[in-house]
mmCIF file of C-alpha atoms in Angstrom:
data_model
loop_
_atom_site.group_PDB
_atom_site.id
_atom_site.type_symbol
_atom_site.label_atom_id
_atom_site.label_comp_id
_atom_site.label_asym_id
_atom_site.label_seq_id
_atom_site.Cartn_x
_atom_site.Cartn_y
_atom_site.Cartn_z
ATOM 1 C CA UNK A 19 107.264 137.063 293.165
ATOM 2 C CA UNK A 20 106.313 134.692 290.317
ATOM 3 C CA UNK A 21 108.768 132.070 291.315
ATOM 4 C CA UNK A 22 107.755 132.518 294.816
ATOM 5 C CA UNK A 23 104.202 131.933 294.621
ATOM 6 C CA UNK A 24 104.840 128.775 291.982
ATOM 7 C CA UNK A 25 107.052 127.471 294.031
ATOM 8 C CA UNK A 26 105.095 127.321 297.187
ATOM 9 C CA UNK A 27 101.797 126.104 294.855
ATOM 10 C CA UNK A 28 104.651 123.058 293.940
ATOM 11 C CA UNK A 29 105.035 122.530 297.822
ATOM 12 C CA UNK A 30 101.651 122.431 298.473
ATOM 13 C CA UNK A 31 100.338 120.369 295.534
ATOM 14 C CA UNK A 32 103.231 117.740 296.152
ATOM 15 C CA UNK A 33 102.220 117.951 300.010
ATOM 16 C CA UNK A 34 99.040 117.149 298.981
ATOM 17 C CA UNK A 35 99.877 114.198 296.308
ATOM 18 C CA UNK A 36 101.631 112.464 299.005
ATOM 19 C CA UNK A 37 98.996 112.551 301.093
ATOM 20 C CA UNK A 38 96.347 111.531 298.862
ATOM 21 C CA UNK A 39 98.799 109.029 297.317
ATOM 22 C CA UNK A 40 99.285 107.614 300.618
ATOM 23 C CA UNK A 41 95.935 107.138 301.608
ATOM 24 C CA UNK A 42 95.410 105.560 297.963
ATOM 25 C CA UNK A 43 98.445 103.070 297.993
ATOM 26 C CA UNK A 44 97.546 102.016 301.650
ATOM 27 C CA UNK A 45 93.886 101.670 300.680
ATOM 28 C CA UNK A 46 91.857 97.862 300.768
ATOM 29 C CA UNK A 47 91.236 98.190 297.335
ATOM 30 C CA UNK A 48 94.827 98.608 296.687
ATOM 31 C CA UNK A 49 95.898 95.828 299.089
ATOM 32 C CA UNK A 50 93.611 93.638 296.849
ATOM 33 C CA UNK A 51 95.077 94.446 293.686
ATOM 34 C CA UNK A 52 98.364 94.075 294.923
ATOM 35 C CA UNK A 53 97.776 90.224 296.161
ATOM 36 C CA UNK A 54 96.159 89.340 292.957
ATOM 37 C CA UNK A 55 99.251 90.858 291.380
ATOM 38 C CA UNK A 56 101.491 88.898 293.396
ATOM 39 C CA UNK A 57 99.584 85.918 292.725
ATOM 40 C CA UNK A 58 99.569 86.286 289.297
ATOM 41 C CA UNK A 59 103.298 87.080 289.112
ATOM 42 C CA UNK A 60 103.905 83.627 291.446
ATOM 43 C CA UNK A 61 101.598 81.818 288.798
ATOM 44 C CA UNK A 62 104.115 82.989 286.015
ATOM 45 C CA UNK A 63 107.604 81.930 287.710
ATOM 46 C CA UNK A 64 105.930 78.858 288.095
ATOM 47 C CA UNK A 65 105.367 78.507 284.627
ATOM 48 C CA UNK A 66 108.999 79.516 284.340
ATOM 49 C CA UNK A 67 110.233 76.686 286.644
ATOM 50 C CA UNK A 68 108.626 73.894 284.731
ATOM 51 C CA UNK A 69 109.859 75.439 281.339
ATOM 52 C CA UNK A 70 113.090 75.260 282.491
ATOM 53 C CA UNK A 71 113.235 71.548 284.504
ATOM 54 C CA UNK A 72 111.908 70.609 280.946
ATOM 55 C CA UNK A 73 114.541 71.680 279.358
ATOM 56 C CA UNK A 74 117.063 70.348 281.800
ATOM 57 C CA UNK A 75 115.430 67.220 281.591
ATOM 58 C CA UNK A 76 115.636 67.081 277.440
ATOM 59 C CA UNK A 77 119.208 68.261 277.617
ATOM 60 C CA UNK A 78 120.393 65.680 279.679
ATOM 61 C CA UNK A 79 118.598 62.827 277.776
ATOM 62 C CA UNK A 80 120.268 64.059 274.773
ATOM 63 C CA UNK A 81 123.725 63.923 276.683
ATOM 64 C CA UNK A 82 122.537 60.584 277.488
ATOM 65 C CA UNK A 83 122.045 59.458 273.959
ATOM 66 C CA UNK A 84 125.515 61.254 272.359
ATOM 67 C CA UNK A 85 127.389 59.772 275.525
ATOM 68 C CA UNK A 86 125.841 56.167 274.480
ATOM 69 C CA UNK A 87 126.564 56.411 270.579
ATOM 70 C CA UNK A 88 130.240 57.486 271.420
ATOM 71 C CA UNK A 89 130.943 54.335 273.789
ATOM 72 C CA UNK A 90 129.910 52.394 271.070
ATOM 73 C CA UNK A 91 131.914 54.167 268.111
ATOM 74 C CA UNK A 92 134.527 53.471 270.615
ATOM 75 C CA UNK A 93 133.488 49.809 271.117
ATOM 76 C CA UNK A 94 133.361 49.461 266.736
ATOM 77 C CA UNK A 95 136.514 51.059 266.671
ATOM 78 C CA UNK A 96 138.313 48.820 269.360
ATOM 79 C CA UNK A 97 136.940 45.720 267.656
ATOM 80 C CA UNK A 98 138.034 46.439 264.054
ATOM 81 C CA UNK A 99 141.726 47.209 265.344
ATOM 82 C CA UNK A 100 141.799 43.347 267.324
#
């Protein structure tokens, strides 16, 4: 009878979270907080995306720059053989 009766209070008490949590999670208040959450988490990839087009943009300067210096090895090299 124990098991019976806890069980059904389980039921009942997780009948009655849902609801509540429903009405809660569907709530303007909650709405609210969710956009500014959103917003904030939009604000932060941002962020992200101009980190990273940074780096892109340092990494291929510095291609740039070891790409130039090995030309001219190659040019000083060529010249000393002739």
């Amino acid at each position: 009878m124990k098991n019976c009766t806890r069980n059904a209070l389980l039921v009942g008490g997780g009948f009655l979270a849902g609801t509540v949590g429903a009405k809660v999670l569907t709530s303007k208040a909650a709405k609210t907080g969710y956009v500014h959450a959103l917003a904030r988490g939009m604000k932060v990839r941002n962020s992200y995306e101009n980190m990273v087009e940074q780096a892109k943009a340092e990494y291929d300067d510095i291609v740039a720059q070891a790409t130039y210096i090995n030309v001219e090895d190659a040019k000083k090299a060529a010249e000393e053989e002739n």
